CSV table of C-alpha atoms in Angstrom, one decimal:
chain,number,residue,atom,x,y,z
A,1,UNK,CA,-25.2,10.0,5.7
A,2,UNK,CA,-21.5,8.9,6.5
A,3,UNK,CA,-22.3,5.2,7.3
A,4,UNK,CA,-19.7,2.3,8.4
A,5,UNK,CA,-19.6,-1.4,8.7
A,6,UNK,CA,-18.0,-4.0,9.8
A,7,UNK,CA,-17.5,-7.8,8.7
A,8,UNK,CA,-14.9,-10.5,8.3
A,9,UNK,CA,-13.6,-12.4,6.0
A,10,UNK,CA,-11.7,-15.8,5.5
A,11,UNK,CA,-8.0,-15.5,5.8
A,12,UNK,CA,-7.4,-16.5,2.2
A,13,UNK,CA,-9.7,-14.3,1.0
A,14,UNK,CA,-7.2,-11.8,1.8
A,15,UNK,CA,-4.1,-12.0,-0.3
A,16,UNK,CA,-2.1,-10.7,2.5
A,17,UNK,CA,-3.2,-13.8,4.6
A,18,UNK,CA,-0.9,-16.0,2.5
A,19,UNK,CA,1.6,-15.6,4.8
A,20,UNK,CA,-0.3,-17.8,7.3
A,21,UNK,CA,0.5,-20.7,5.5
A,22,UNK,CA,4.2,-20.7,6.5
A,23,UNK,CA,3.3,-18.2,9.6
A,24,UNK,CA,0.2,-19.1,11.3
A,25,UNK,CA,1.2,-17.6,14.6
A,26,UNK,CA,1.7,-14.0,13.5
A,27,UNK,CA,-0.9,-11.0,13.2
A,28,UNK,CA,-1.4,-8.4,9.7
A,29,UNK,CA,-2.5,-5.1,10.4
A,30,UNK,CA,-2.8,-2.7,7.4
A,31,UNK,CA,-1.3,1.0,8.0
A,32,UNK,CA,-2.7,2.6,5.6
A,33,UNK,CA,-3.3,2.0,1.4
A,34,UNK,CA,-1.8,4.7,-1.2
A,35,UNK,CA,-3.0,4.6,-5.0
A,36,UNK,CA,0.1,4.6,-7.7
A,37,UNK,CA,-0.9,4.7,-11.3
A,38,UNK,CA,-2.1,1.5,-12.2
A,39,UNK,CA,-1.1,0.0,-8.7
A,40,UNK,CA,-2.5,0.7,-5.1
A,41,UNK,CA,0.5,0.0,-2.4
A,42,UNK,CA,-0.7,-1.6,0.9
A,43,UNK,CA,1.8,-0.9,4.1
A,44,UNK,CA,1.3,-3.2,6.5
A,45,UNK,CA,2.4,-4.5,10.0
A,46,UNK,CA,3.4,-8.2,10.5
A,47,UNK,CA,3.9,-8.6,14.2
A,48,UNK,CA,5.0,-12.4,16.5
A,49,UNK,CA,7.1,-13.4,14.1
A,50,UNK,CA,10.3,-15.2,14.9
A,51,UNK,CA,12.1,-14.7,11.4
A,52,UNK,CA,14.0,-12.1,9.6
A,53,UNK,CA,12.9,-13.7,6.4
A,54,UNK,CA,9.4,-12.1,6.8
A,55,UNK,CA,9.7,-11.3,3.1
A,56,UNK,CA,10.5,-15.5,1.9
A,57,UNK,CA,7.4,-16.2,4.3
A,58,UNK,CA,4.6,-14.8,1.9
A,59,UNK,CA,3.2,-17.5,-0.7
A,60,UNK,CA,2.8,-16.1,-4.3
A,61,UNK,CA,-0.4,-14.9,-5.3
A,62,UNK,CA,-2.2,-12.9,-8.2
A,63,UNK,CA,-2.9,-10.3,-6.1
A,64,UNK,CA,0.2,-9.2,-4.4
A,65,UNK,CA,3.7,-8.6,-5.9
A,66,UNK,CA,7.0,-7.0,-4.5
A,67,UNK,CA,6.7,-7.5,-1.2
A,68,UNK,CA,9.1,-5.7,1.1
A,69,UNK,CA,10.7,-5.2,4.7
A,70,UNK,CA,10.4,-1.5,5.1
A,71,UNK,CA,11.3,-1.7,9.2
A,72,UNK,CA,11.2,-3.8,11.9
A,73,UNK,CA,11.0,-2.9,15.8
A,74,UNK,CA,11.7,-6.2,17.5
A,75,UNK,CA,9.2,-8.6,16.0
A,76,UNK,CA,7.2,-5.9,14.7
A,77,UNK,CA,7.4,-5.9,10.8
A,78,UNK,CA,6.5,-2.9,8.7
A,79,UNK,CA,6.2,-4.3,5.2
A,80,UNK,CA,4.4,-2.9,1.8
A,81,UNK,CA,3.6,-4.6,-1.6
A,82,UNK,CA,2.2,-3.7,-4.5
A,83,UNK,CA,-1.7,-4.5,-5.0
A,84,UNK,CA,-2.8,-5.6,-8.8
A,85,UNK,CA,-5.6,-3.6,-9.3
A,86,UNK,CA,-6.9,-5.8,-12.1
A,87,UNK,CA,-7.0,-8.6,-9.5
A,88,UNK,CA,-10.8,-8.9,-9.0
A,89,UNK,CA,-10.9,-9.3,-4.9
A,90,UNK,CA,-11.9,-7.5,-1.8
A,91,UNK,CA,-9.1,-4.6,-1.8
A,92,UNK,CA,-10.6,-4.0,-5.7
A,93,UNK,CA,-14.5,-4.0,-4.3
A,94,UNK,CA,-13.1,-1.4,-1.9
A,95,UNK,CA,-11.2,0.9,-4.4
A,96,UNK,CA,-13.9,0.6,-6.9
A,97,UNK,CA,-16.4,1.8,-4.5
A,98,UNK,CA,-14.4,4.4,-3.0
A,99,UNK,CA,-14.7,2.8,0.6
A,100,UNK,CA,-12.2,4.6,3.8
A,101,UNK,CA,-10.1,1.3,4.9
A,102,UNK,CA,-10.4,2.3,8.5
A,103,UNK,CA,-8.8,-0.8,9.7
A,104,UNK,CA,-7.8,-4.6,8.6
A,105,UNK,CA,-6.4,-7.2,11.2
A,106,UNK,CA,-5.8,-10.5,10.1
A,107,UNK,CA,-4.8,-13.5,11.8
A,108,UNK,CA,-4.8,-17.7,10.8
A,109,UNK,CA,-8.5,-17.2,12.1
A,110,UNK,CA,-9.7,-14.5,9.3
A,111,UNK,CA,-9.7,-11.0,8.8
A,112,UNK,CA,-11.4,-8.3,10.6
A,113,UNK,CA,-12.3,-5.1,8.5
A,114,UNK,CA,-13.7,-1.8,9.7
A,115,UNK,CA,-14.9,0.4,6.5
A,116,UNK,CA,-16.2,3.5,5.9
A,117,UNK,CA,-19.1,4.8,3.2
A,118,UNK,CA,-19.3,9.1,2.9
A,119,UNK,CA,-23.2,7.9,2.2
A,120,UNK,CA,-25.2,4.5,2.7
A,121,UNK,CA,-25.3,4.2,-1.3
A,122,UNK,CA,-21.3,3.5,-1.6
A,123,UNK,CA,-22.0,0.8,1.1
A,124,UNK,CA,-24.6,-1.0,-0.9
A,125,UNK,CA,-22.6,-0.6,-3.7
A,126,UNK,CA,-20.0,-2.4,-2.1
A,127,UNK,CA,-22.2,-5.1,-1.1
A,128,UNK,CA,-23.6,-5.5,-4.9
A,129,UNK,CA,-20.3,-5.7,-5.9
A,130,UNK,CA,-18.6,-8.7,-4.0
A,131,UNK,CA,-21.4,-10.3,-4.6
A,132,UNK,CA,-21.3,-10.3,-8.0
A,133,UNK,CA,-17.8,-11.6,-7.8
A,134,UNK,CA,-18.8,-14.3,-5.5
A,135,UNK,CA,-16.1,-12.8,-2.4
A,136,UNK,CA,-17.1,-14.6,0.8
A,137,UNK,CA,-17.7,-11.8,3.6
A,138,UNK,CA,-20.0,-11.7,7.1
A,139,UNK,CA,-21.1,-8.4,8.0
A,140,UNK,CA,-21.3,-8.3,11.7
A,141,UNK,CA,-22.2,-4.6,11.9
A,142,UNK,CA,-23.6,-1.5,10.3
A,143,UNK,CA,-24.2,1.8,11.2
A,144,UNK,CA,-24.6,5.5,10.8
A,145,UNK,CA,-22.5,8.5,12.2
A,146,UNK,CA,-24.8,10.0,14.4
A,147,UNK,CA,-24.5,13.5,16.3
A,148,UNK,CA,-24.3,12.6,20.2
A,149,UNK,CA,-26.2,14.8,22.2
A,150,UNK,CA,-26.6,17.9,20.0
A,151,UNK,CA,-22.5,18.3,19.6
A,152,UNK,CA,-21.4,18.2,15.8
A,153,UNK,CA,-18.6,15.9,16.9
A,154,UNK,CA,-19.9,12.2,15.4
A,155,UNK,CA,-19.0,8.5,16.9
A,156,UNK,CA,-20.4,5.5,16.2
A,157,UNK,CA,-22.9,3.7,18.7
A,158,UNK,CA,-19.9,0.9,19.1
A,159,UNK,CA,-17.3,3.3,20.0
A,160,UNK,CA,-19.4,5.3,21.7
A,161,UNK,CA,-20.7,2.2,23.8
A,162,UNK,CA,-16.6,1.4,24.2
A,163,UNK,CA,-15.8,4.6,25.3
A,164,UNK,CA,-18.2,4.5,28.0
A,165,UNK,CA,-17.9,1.4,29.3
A,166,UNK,CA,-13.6,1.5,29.3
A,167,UNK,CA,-14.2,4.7,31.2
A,168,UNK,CA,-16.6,3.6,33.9
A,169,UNK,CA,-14.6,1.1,34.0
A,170,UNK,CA,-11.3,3.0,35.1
A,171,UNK,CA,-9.7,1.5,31.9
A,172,UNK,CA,-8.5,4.8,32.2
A,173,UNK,CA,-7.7,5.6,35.5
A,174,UNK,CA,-4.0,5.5,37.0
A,175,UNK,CA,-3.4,3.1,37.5
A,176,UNK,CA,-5.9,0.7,35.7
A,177,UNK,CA,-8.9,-0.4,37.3
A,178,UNK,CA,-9.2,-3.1,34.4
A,179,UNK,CA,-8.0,-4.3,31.1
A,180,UNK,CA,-8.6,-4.7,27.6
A,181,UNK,CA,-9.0,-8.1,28.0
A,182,UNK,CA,-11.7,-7.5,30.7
A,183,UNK,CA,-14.0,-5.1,29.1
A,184,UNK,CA,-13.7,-6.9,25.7
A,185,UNK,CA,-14.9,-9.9,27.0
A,186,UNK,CA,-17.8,-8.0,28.7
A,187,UNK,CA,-18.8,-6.5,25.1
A,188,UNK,CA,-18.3,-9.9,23.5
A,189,UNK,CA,-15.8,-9.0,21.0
A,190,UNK,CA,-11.8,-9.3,20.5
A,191,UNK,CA,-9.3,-7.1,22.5
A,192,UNK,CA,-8.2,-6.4,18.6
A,193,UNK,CA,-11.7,-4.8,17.8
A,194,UNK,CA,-11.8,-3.4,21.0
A,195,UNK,CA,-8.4,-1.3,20.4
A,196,UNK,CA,-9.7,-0.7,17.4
A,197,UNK,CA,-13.2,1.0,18.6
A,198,UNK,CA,-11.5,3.0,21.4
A,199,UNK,CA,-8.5,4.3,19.1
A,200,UNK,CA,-11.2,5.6,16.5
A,201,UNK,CA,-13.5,7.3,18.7
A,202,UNK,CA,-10.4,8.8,20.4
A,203,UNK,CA,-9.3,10.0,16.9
A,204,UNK,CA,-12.9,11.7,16.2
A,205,UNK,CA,-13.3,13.5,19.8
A,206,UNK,CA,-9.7,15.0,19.3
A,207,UNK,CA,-10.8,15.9,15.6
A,208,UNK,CA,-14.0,17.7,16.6
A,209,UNK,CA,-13.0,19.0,19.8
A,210,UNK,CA,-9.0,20.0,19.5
A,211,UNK,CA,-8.1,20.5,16.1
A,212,UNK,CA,-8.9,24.0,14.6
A,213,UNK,CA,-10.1,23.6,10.8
């Protein structure tokens, strides 16, 4: 069964989070991760920065190499890199395991990851592998994709319980009856998790429901 977690980890566990030490204001959110050869290539947003020397702002690690500005949209920063696989970390606990990155926020604070397991096996083979290589992470959440009432369509109890509560709260009503903000702090989590729940479980109802295989 398709099961996901969720857990955090200290910012410089991350070797993207190196930019923090010459940044601390600014927020990392990972697009999307594409295996080369030897090489996996992270794409990234860096967004509240205040510098066009984005690139310079990164501190070297043994992780990371070649970091680049791809675009920028005001102080939004799209950026990629190129990930050493034979670096032993977290993005090479998730490769070898053959984890779904589903999403990765950083700030100063830590890192917030959202991952995805086709079966619970690859999940506790992730967790047997970072701690073998002694990789600092709290797991805050795990759970299974389960069928909601009947439909083969498949959400999460999270973004199913975000869902419903940002709709009867007329989060989505014109105009809004209330904010992120607001219903965040009524689920006791971040608006960044919160965006993160409802943009997923959005992406899964229009998969199951509006998509044609």
């Amino acid at each position: 069964m398709a099961t996901e977690m969720e857990f955090t980890v200290p910012a410089e566990e991350f070797p993207l989070g190196s930019i923090f030490e010459n940044l601390p204001g600014v927020t990392v959110e990972l697009e999307r991760l594409i295996p080369h050869e030897t090489l996996t290539i992270p794409y990234f947003w860096v967004r509240g920065a205040e510098t066009g020397e984005i690139e310079s702002a990164f501190e070297p690690h043994a992780g990371v190499t070649d970091i680049q500005l791809v675009d920028n949209i005001e102080d939004e920063y799209l950026m990629r890199a190129k990930w050493v696989r034979e670096y032993d970390g977290l993005l090479t606990a998730l490769s070898a395991t053959n984890l779904t990155v589903l999403s990765g926020i950083g700030t100063v604070d830590g890192w917030r990851f959202e991952v995805r397991g086709d079966t619970q096996e690859a999940i506790a083979e992730f967790r047997t592998h970072y701690l073998e290589n002694n990789i600092s992470i709290d797991i805050s959440m795990v759970h299974a994709l389960l069928p909601i009432q009947g439909d083969s369509f498949e959400l999460t109890e999270t973004q199913r319980e975000a869902l419903v509560l940002a709709f009867e709260r007329g989060y989505f009503d014109t105009p809004r009856e209330s904010s992120l903000e607001e219903i965040a702090a009524e689920l006791d989590i971040t608006q960044q998790s919160l965006s993160s729940r409802l943009r997923r479980g959005h992406r899964r109802l229009i998969s199951e429901t509006l998509i044609t295989p």
